[in-house]
Amino acid sequence: MINLNEISIVIPVYNESQSLEQLHKQLTSTLSNLGKSYEIVFVDDGSSDGSISSLEKLYAKDKAVKIIQLRRNFGKAAALSAGFKYADGKIIITMDADLQDDPAEIPKFLSKIEEGYDLVSGWRYPRHDSFSKRVPSKLFNQVTSLISGIKLHDFNCGFKVYRRETAKGIKLYGELHRYLPVLVHGKGFKVGEVKINHRPRQSGQSKYGAIRYIRGFLDLLTVMFLTDYCLKPLHFFGLLGLIMLILGFIINAYLSVLWFMGQGIGHRPLLLFGVLLMLMGIQFISLGLLGEMIQFKTSDTSENFTIRRILGSQRSQNFEK
C-alpha cells in the first residue's frame, strides 16, 4: 500500500538550471513551516542546459525530492501528465520553475481548497510580464471564460492546486494544459481561483511565442468538443448538418417556385449554393452518425462519469477528500 504524502509539488523543468536551487530553498522553507509531509517532484522535460545535474544535486541532499526525467522534450502537458501519474500526495500543487511563482502563496491555495474546491487556479495579479504578453493573454482569458462559462481571470497560470482524484482523472496531451480548469470543470469538479503574487522573471527566457495564441484557440475548440460533444458527436455534427440542410432546402424551394413561374434558374449561382448546402448537410449528419456508431462500439461507460461519494452497506466511500 502506498504511503501518501499530504502534499506533492509537481514542477515541469525545461532549461531552468539557474533557478532550481533557489526554488528548492524557497519551497522547503515554506513547506517545512506547514507541518505536513511533502514531496517535490521535478519533471525534467528534456533539458539541455544542465538542469538534470542541478536536480541530481538536490536529490542527493533532500530525500523529499523526486526526479522524473523524460527522454526528450515532449512539452509541458506531457511533463504535467507524468508528474500527476507519479505524485503520491493527497493534494497536488503545480508551479513553474522560473521563480515567477512565489512558494509563499502555497498556504493561501491550501486554505482556498479547504473551502470545498477540487481545483484552485492562481490569478497572477499584478502580472509582471511584458505588455506584448499581457494584452493577448487578457483577450485569451476573456474569450475562454465566455466560451467555457467558467469565471476565471487567468486560465494559463501554471500555479494550481488539485485534489488527488482531480489530477489523477485528467488526460493531457498536446498543449491542453492551458485548459486544465475547463477539462476539470467538464468532469463535474468544482473550480476556484485565488489572487497570488507574481514575480518578475529572474533568469532564463519564456518558452512561448506569439504562435501559441493561434494554437491556443484551436486547442480551445478541441477542449470544448471533448467536454461537451465527445460522447454525443451527432449533437455537434448533426446540428451543423441540419442547419445547412434546411438552408439549402429553403434556397432550392425558392428557386423551384421561380422555375414553375417560368423563370430560368440553371444559370444562377444560388442554385449551386443551395445544392452544395444540402449535400454538406447530409455529409455532416452522416459524419455524426458514424461518430455515434464508433462511440457506441468503443466507449467504456465506467469512464463517462465521476463520483463524489457512495452511501450504503459496506461500500460507503467519500471522494471529497
mmCIF file of C-alpha atoms in Angstrom:
data_model
loop_
_atom_site.group_PDB
_atom_site.id
_atom_site.type_symbol
_atom_site.label_atom_id
_atom_site.label_comp_id
_atom_site.label_asym_id
_atom_site.label_seq_id
_atom_site.Cartn_x
_atom_site.Cartn_y
_atom_site.Cartn_z
ATOM 1 C CA MET A 1 0.000 0.000 0.000
ATOM 2 C CA ILE A 2 1.328 3.433 -0.949
ATOM 3 C CA ASN A 3 2.114 5.719 1.965
ATOM 4 C CA LEU A 4 0.678 9.005 0.746
ATOM 5 C CA ASN A 5 2.290 12.341 1.464
ATOM 6 C CA GLU A 6 -0.070 15.164 2.306
ATOM 7 C CA ILE A 7 1.336 17.446 -0.408
ATOM 8 C CA SER A 8 3.083 16.847 -3.746
ATOM 9 C CA ILE A 9 4.661 19.759 -5.621
ATOM 10 C CA VAL A 10 4.898 18.994 -9.362
ATOM 11 C CA ILE A 11 7.312 21.231 -11.287
ATOM 12 C CA PRO A 12 7.955 20.863 -15.038
ATOM 13 C CA VAL A 13 11.550 21.809 -15.817
ATOM 14 C CA TYR A 14 12.929 22.804 -19.195
ATOM 15 C CA ASN A 15 16.306 24.577 -19.199
ATOM 16 C CA GLU A 16 15.903 26.239 -15.792
ATOM 17 C CA SER A 17 19.231 25.263 -14.201
ATOM 18 C CA GLN A 18 19.865 28.786 -12.861
ATOM 19 C CA SER A 19 16.700 28.897 -10.771
ATOM 20 C CA LEU A 20 16.364 25.349 -9.393
ATOM 21 C CA GLU A 21 18.485 25.662 -6.247
ATOM 22 C CA GLN A 22 16.807 28.913 -5.222
ATOM 23 C CA LEU A 23 13.358 27.471 -5.962
ATOM 24 C CA HIS A 24 14.092 24.398 -3.850
ATOM 25 C CA LYS A 25 15.284 26.585 -0.979
ATOM 26 C CA GLN A 26 12.136 28.699 -1.055
ATOM 27 C CA LEU A 27 9.889 25.656 -1.312
ATOM 28 C CA THR A 28 11.450 23.803 1.616
ATOM 29 C CA SER A 29 11.261 26.960 3.728
ATOM 30 C CA THR A 30 7.522 27.312 3.054
ATOM 31 C CA LEU A 31 6.629 23.619 3.234
ATOM 32 C CA SER A 32 8.548 22.913 6.431
ATOM 33 C CA ASN A 33 6.511 25.577 8.215
ATOM 34 C CA LEU A 34 3.238 23.886 7.244
ATOM 35 C CA GLY A 35 3.891 20.838 9.411
ATOM 36 C CA LYS A 36 2.730 18.468 6.652
ATOM 37 C CA SER A 37 4.536 15.627 4.888
ATOM 38 C CA TYR A 38 5.508 16.568 1.350
ATOM 39 C CA GLU A 39 7.467 15.665 -1.745
ATOM 40 C CA ILE A 40 8.856 17.870 -4.518
ATOM 41 C CA VAL A 41 8.505 16.217 -7.927
ATOM 42 C CA PHE A 42 10.714 17.755 -10.613
ATOM 43 C CA VAL A 43 9.876 16.616 -14.159
ATOM 44 C CA ASP A 44 12.812 17.284 -16.469
ATOM 45 C CA ASP A 45 11.345 17.727 -19.944
ATOM 46 C CA GLY A 46 14.474 17.056 -21.989
ATOM 47 C CA SER A 47 16.555 19.972 -20.709
ATOM 48 C CA SER A 48 19.884 20.620 -22.431
ATOM 49 C CA ASP A 49 21.399 23.216 -20.080
ATOM 50 C CA GLY A 50 22.494 21.038 -17.182
ATOM 51 C CA SER A 51 19.188 21.173 -15.307
ATOM 52 C CA ILE A 52 19.308 17.441 -14.638
ATOM 53 C CA SER A 53 22.701 17.803 -12.913
ATOM 54 C CA SER A 54 21.272 20.508 -10.670
ATOM 55 C CA LEU A 55 18.304 18.295 -9.860
ATOM 56 C CA GLU A 56 20.538 15.331 -9.012
ATOM 57 C CA LYS A 57 22.430 17.521 -6.520
ATOM 58 C CA LEU A 58 19.138 18.491 -4.864
ATOM 59 C CA TYR A 59 18.089 14.839 -4.783
ATOM 60 C CA ALA A 60 21.358 13.851 -3.101
ATOM 61 C CA LYS A 61 20.788 16.209 -0.183
ATOM 62 C CA ASP A 62 16.997 16.146 0.190
ATOM 63 C CA LYS A 63 15.039 12.886 0.462
ATOM 64 C CA ALA A 64 11.815 14.790 -0.293
ATOM 65 C CA VAL A 65 12.977 15.430 -3.880
ATOM 66 C CA LYS A 66 11.767 13.142 -6.646
ATOM 67 C CA ILE A 67 13.058 13.405 -10.242
ATOM 68 C CA ILE A 68 11.269 12.251 -13.365
ATOM 69 C CA GLN A 69 13.480 12.593 -16.437
ATOM 70 C CA LEU A 70 11.778 12.405 -19.831
ATOM 71 C CA ARG A 71 13.815 11.096 -22.761
ATOM 72 C CA ARG A 72 13.286 14.263 -24.809
ATOM 73 C CA ASN A 73 11.297 17.492 -24.811
ATOM 74 C CA PHE A 74 7.664 16.340 -25.003
ATOM 75 C CA GLY A 75 6.083 19.624 -23.891
ATOM 76 C CA LYS A 76 4.504 20.947 -20.715
ATOM 77 C CA ALA A 77 1.322 18.879 -20.986
ATOM 78 C CA ALA A 78 3.337 15.651 -21.107
ATOM 79 C CA ALA A 79 5.521 16.777 -18.195
ATOM 80 C CA LEU A 80 2.463 17.564 -16.075
ATOM 81 C CA SER A 81 0.865 14.260 -17.024
ATOM 82 C CA ALA A 82 3.986 12.381 -15.891
ATOM 83 C CA GLY A 83 4.058 14.385 -12.664
ATOM 84 C CA PHE A 84 0.404 13.642 -11.932
ATOM 85 C CA LYS A 85 0.963 9.943 -12.577
ATOM 86 C CA TYR A 86 3.873 9.527 -10.170
ATOM 87 C CA ALA A 87 2.922 12.076 -7.491
ATOM 88 C CA ASP A 88 1.583 10.389 -4.367
ATOM 89 C CA GLY A 89 0.271 13.400 -2.448
ATOM 90 C CA LYS A 90 -3.310 13.856 -1.321
ATOM 91 C CA ILE A 91 -3.009 17.441 -2.530
ATOM 92 C CA ILE A 92 -1.057 18.115 -5.743
ATOM 93 C CA ILE A 93 0.360 21.557 -6.450
ATOM 94 C CA THR A 94 1.788 22.555 -9.838
ATOM 95 C CA MET A 95 4.053 25.519 -10.402
ATOM 96 C CA ASP A 96 6.656 26.753 -12.878
ATOM 97 C CA ALA A 97 10.394 26.549 -12.272
ATOM 98 C CA ASP A 98 11.301 30.097 -13.333
ATOM 99 C CA LEU A 99 10.786 31.672 -9.854
ATOM 100 C CA GLN A 100 7.875 33.817 -11.049
ATOM 101 C CA ASP A 101 5.543 31.677 -8.926
ATOM 102 C CA ASP A 102 6.031 32.509 -5.251
ATOM 103 C CA PRO A 103 6.074 29.422 -2.963
ATOM 104 C CA ALA A 104 4.986 31.654 -0.071
ATOM 105 C CA GLU A 105 1.496 31.662 -1.654
ATOM 106 C CA ILE A 106 1.013 27.914 -1.070
ATOM 107 C CA PRO A 107 -0.832 28.356 2.286
ATOM 108 C CA LYS A 108 -3.306 30.646 0.522
ATOM 109 C CA PHE A 109 -4.043 27.896 -2.012
ATOM 110 C CA LEU A 110 -4.484 25.286 0.712
ATOM 111 C CA SER A 111 -6.913 27.495 2.609
ATOM 112 C CA LYS A 112 -8.948 28.008 -0.548
ATOM 113 C CA ILE A 113 -9.133 24.331 -1.472
ATOM 114 C CA GLU A 114 -10.338 23.517 2.053
ATOM 115 C CA GLU A 115 -13.476 25.506 1.196
ATOM 116 C CA GLY A 116 -14.574 22.568 -0.960
ATOM 117 C CA TYR A 117 -12.893 23.215 -4.303
ATOM 118 C CA ASP A 118 -11.330 20.424 -6.355
ATOM 119 C CA LEU A 119 -9.001 22.726 -8.303
ATOM 120 C CA VAL A 120 -7.819 26.189 -7.311
ATOM 121 C CA SER A 121 -6.124 28.205 -10.038
ATOM 122 C CA GLY A 122 -3.813 31.133 -9.428
ATOM 123 C CA TRP A 123 -4.629 34.635 -10.673
ATOM 124 C CA ARG A 124 -1.358 36.489 -11.269
ATOM 125 C CA TYR A 125 -2.193 39.969 -10.018
ATOM 126 C CA PRO A 126 -0.493 42.219 -10.759
ATOM 127 C CA ARG A 127 1.206 40.344 -13.558
ATOM 128 C CA HIS A 128 4.886 41.119 -14.150
ATOM 129 C CA ASP A 129 5.210 40.300 -17.841
ATOM 130 C CA SER A 130 5.739 42.440 -20.910
ATOM 131 C CA PHE A 131 2.858 44.403 -22.420
ATOM 132 C CA SER A 132 3.034 42.220 -25.540
ATOM 133 C CA LYS A 133 2.262 39.169 -23.384
ATOM 134 C CA ARG A 134 -0.322 40.709 -21.043
ATOM 135 C CA VAL A 135 -2.707 42.102 -23.667
ATOM 136 C CA PRO A 136 -3.092 38.927 -25.795
ATOM 137 C CA SER A 137 -3.291 36.895 -22.583
ATOM 138 C CA LYS A 138 -6.131 39.047 -21.266
ATOM 139 C CA LEU A 139 -8.046 38.633 -24.517
ATOM 140 C CA PHE A 140 -7.356 34.898 -24.434
ATOM 141 C CA ASN A 141 -8.715 34.624 -20.882
ATOM 142 C CA GLN A 142 -11.845 36.637 -21.682
ATOM 143 C CA VAL A 143 -12.667 34.525 -24.740
ATOM 144 C CA THR A 144 -12.023 31.276 -22.867
ATOM 145 C CA SER A 145 -14.190 32.410 -19.942
ATOM 146 C CA LEU A 146 -17.004 33.420 -22.295
ATOM 147 C CA ILE A 147 -16.983 30.192 -24.298
ATOM 148 C CA SER A 148 -16.418 27.792 -21.395
ATOM 149 C CA GLY A 149 -18.694 29.540 -18.904
ATOM 150 C CA ILE A 150 -16.017 29.368 -16.177
ATOM 151 C CA LYS A 151 -15.413 32.692 -14.424
ATOM 152 C CA LEU A 152 -11.625 32.736 -14.132
ATOM 153 C CA HIS A 153 -9.234 35.591 -14.834
ATOM 154 C CA ASP A 154 -6.078 33.586 -15.561
ATOM 155 C CA PHE A 155 -6.589 30.165 -17.171
ATOM 156 C CA ASN A 156 -2.962 29.732 -18.199
ATOM 157 C CA CYS A 157 -1.380 30.298 -14.785
ATOM 158 C CA GLY A 158 0.821 27.301 -14.000
ATOM 159 C CA PHE A 159 0.378 27.732 -10.238
ATOM 160 C CA LYS A 160 -2.575 25.487 -9.354
ATOM 161 C CA VAL A 161 -3.695 23.150 -6.581
ATOM 162 C CA TYR A 162 -5.644 19.916 -7.138
ATOM 163 C CA ARG A 163 -7.178 17.248 -5.005
ATOM 164 C CA ARG A 164 -5.524 13.936 -5.778
ATOM 165 C CA GLU A 165 -8.546 12.383 -7.524
ATOM 166 C CA THR A 166 -8.931 15.507 -9.673
ATOM 167 C CA ALA A 167 -5.372 15.448 -11.014
ATOM 168 C CA LYS A 168 -5.366 11.681 -11.488
ATOM 169 C CA GLY A 169 -8.542 11.855 -13.567
ATOM 170 C CA ILE A 170 -7.188 14.247 -16.206
ATOM 171 C CA LYS A 171 -5.986 13.047 -19.596
ATOM 172 C CA LEU A 172 -3.467 15.511 -21.030
ATOM 173 C CA TYR A 173 -1.830 15.621 -24.441
ATOM 174 C CA GLY A 174 -0.663 18.204 -26.964
ATOM 175 C CA GLU A 175 -0.977 21.626 -25.346
ATOM 176 C CA LEU A 176 -4.220 21.130 -23.446
ATOM 177 C CA HIS A 177 -2.569 22.142 -20.155
ATOM 178 C CA ARG A 178 -3.784 25.678 -20.891
ATOM 179 C CA TYR A 179 -7.335 24.482 -20.371
ATOM 180 C CA LEU A 180 -6.970 22.338 -17.275
ATOM 181 C CA PRO A 181 -9.746 24.253 -15.451
ATOM 182 C CA VAL A 182 -12.085 23.642 -18.412
ATOM 183 C CA LEU A 183 -11.246 19.940 -18.558
ATOM 184 C CA VAL A 184 -11.705 19.574 -14.805
ATOM 185 C CA HIS A 185 -14.977 21.520 -14.828
ATOM 186 C CA GLY A 186 -16.224 19.314 -17.642
ATOM 187 C CA LYS A 187 -15.837 16.276 -15.369
ATOM 188 C CA GLY A 188 -18.031 17.859 -12.709
ATOM 189 C CA PHE A 189 -15.312 19.077 -10.339
ATOM 190 C CA LYS A 190 -15.534 22.449 -8.593
ATOM 191 C CA VAL A 191 -13.062 25.079 -9.825
ATOM 192 C CA GLY A 192 -11.983 28.176 -7.901
ATOM 193 C CA GLU A 193 -9.431 30.973 -8.121
ATOM 194 C CA VAL A 194 -7.192 32.920 -5.778
ATOM 195 C CA LYS A 195 -5.103 36.056 -6.298
ATOM 196 C CA ILE A 196 -1.369 35.413 -5.995
ATOM 197 C CA ASN A 197 1.836 37.392 -6.051
ATOM 198 C CA HIS A 198 3.566 37.198 -9.437
ATOM 199 C CA ARG A 199 7.279 37.968 -9.551
ATOM 200 C CA PRO A 200 9.360 39.273 -12.462
ATOM 201 C CA ARG A 201 11.410 36.662 -14.302
ATOM 202 C CA GLN A 202 14.900 36.488 -12.805
ATOM 203 C CA SER A 203 16.617 34.115 -15.218
ATOM 204 C CA GLY A 204 16.072 32.175 -18.425
ATOM 205 C CA GLN A 205 13.544 33.143 -21.050
ATOM 206 C CA SER A 206 9.930 32.443 -21.914
ATOM 207 C CA LYS A 207 9.346 29.172 -23.775
ATOM 208 C CA TYR A 208 6.324 30.505 -25.663
ATOM 209 C CA GLY A 209 5.997 32.736 -28.719
ATOM 210 C CA ALA A 210 3.151 34.591 -30.384
ATOM 211 C CA ILE A 211 2.122 31.485 -32.328
ATOM 212 C CA ARG A 212 0.856 29.940 -29.077
ATOM 213 C CA TYR A 213 -2.282 32.112 -29.197
ATOM 214 C CA ILE A 214 -3.300 30.642 -32.558
ATOM 215 C CA ARG A 215 -2.646 27.162 -31.231
ATOM 216 C CA GLY A 216 -4.472 28.115 -28.068
ATOM 217 C CA PHE A 217 -7.634 28.998 -29.968
ATOM 218 C CA LEU A 218 -7.537 25.685 -31.837
ATOM 219 C CA ASP A 219 -6.972 23.872 -28.544
ATOM 220 C CA LEU A 220 -9.996 25.686 -27.088
ATOM 221 C CA LEU A 221 -12.158 24.255 -29.871
ATOM 222 C CA THR A 222 -10.707 20.813 -29.108
ATOM 223 C CA VAL A 223 -11.428 21.124 -25.396
ATOM 224 C CA MET A 224 -14.989 22.346 -25.899
ATOM 225 C CA PHE A 225 -15.667 19.460 -28.275
ATOM 226 C CA LEU A 226 -14.122 16.910 -25.888
ATOM 227 C CA THR A 227 -16.024 18.192 -22.853
ATOM 228 C CA ASP A 228 -19.408 18.831 -24.492
ATOM 229 C CA TYR A 229 -19.693 16.543 -27.514
ATOM 230 C CA CYS A 230 -17.163 13.715 -27.178
ATOM 231 C CA LEU A 231 -19.873 11.280 -26.049
ATOM 232 C CA LYS A 232 -22.556 12.694 -28.350
ATOM 233 C CA PRO A 233 -20.926 13.638 -31.683
ATOM 234 C CA LEU A 234 -24.259 13.685 -33.524
ATOM 235 C CA HIS A 235 -25.366 16.646 -31.390
ATOM 236 C CA PHE A 236 -22.490 18.653 -32.848
ATOM 237 C CA PHE A 237 -22.199 17.445 -36.435
ATOM 238 C CA GLY A 238 -25.924 16.770 -36.716
ATOM 239 C CA LEU A 239 -26.814 20.314 -35.675
ATOM 240 C CA LEU A 240 -24.444 21.819 -38.236
ATOM 241 C CA GLY A 241 -25.709 19.420 -40.896
ATOM 242 C CA LEU A 242 -29.346 20.142 -40.096
ATOM 243 C CA ILE A 243 -28.809 23.895 -40.355
ATOM 244 C CA MET A 244 -27.099 23.502 -43.744
ATOM 245 C CA LEU A 245 -29.771 21.080 -44.957
ATOM 246 C CA ILE A 246 -32.609 23.420 -44.001
ATOM 247 C CA LEU A 247 -30.925 26.468 -45.570
ATOM 248 C CA GLY A 248 -30.226 24.519 -48.756
ATOM 249 C CA PHE A 249 -33.819 23.287 -48.860
ATOM 250 C CA ILE A 250 -35.198 26.823 -48.440
ATOM 251 C CA ILE A 251 -32.967 28.148 -51.226
ATOM 252 C CA ASN A 252 -33.878 25.345 -53.602
ATOM 253 C CA ALA A 253 -37.574 25.617 -52.731
ATOM 254 C CA TYR A 254 -37.447 29.325 -53.583
ATOM 255 C CA LEU A 255 -35.726 28.612 -56.890
ATOM 256 C CA SER A 256 -38.250 25.863 -57.663
ATOM 257 C CA VAL A 257 -41.091 28.366 -57.273
ATOM 258 C CA LEU A 258 -39.331 30.703 -59.694
ATOM 259 C CA TRP A 259 -38.873 27.820 -62.147
ATOM 260 C CA PHE A 260 -42.590 26.966 -62.034
ATOM 261 C CA MET A 261 -43.310 30.629 -62.723
ATOM 262 C CA GLY A 262 -41.309 30.342 -65.916
ATOM 263 C CA GLN A 263 -38.018 31.902 -64.851
ATOM 264 C CA GLY A 264 -34.757 30.216 -65.766
ATOM 265 C CA ILE A 265 -32.634 29.136 -62.803
ATOM 266 C CA GLY A 266 -29.954 26.954 -64.415
ATOM 267 C CA HIS A 267 -27.549 29.874 -64.735
ATOM 268 C CA ARG A 268 -27.996 31.172 -61.189
ATOM 269 C CA PRO A 269 -25.097 30.612 -58.709
ATOM 270 C CA LEU A 270 -27.691 30.429 -55.932
ATOM 271 C CA LEU A 271 -28.826 27.045 -57.302
ATOM 272 C CA LEU A 272 -25.341 25.590 -56.926
ATOM 273 C CA PHE A 273 -25.046 27.106 -53.467
ATOM 274 C CA GLY A 274 -28.351 25.558 -52.363
ATOM 275 C CA VAL A 275 -27.398 22.123 -53.693
ATOM 276 C CA LEU A 276 -23.965 22.413 -52.022
ATOM 277 C CA LEU A 277 -25.540 23.250 -48.663
ATOM 278 C CA MET A 278 -27.859 20.239 -48.870
ATOM 279 C CA LEU A 279 -25.015 17.891 -49.790
ATOM 280 C CA MET A 280 -22.819 19.236 -46.992
ATOM 281 C CA GLY A 281 -25.722 18.927 -44.571
ATOM 282 C CA ILE A 282 -26.185 15.264 -45.444
ATOM 283 C CA GLN A 283 -22.454 14.677 -45.086
ATOM 284 C CA PHE A 284 -22.288 16.310 -41.644
ATOM 285 C CA ILE A 285 -25.275 14.314 -40.382
ATOM 286 C CA SER A 286 -23.702 11.119 -41.750
ATOM 287 C CA LEU A 287 -20.428 12.021 -40.030
ATOM 288 C CA GLY A 288 -22.270 12.489 -36.746
ATOM 289 C CA LEU A 289 -23.994 9.118 -37.114
ATOM 290 C CA LEU A 290 -20.655 7.429 -37.833
ATOM 291 C CA GLY A 291 -19.235 9.094 -34.721
ATOM 292 C CA GLU A 292 -22.144 7.747 -32.665
ATOM 293 C CA MET A 293 -21.531 4.234 -34.009
ATOM 294 C CA ILE A 294 -17.814 4.427 -33.148
ATOM 295 C CA GLN A 295 -18.618 5.818 -29.697
ATOM 296 C CA PHE A 296 -21.123 3.014 -29.065
ATOM 297 C CA LYS A 297 -18.659 0.304 -30.074
ATOM 298 C CA THR A 298 -15.573 1.651 -28.294
ATOM 299 C CA SER A 299 -16.797 3.577 -25.257
ATOM 300 C CA ASP A 300 -16.116 2.424 -21.712
ATOM 301 C CA THR A 301 -19.123 3.536 -19.679
ATOM 302 C CA SER A 302 -17.130 3.346 -16.451
ATOM 303 C CA GLU A 303 -15.154 6.432 -17.541
ATOM 304 C CA ASN A 304 -18.093 8.610 -18.521
ATOM 305 C CA PHE A 305 -18.766 9.978 -15.035
ATOM 306 C CA THR A 306 -17.088 10.988 -11.795
ATOM 307 C CA ILE A 307 -18.284 10.018 -8.314
ATOM 308 C CA ARG A 308 -18.456 12.296 -5.286
ATOM 309 C CA ARG A 309 -19.378 9.606 -2.733
ATOM 310 C CA ILE A 310 -21.161 6.293 -2.233
ATOM 311 C CA LEU A 311 -23.505 5.645 0.690
ATOM 312 C CA GLY A 312 -24.938 2.327 1.779
ATOM 313 C CA SER A 313 -23.903 -1.127 3.029
ATOM 314 C CA GLN A 314 -20.184 -1.784 3.442
ATOM 315 C CA ARG A 315 -19.242 0.199 0.343
ATOM 316 C CA SER A 316 -19.702 3.703 1.751
ATOM 317 C CA GLN A 317 -16.923 5.877 0.410
ATOM 318 C CA ASN A 318 -16.279 9.591 0.318
ATOM 319 C CA PHE A 319 -14.488 11.025 -2.709
ATOM 320 C CA GLU A 320 -14.458 14.600 -1.389
ATOM 321 C CA LYS A 321 -11.086 14.414 0.352
#
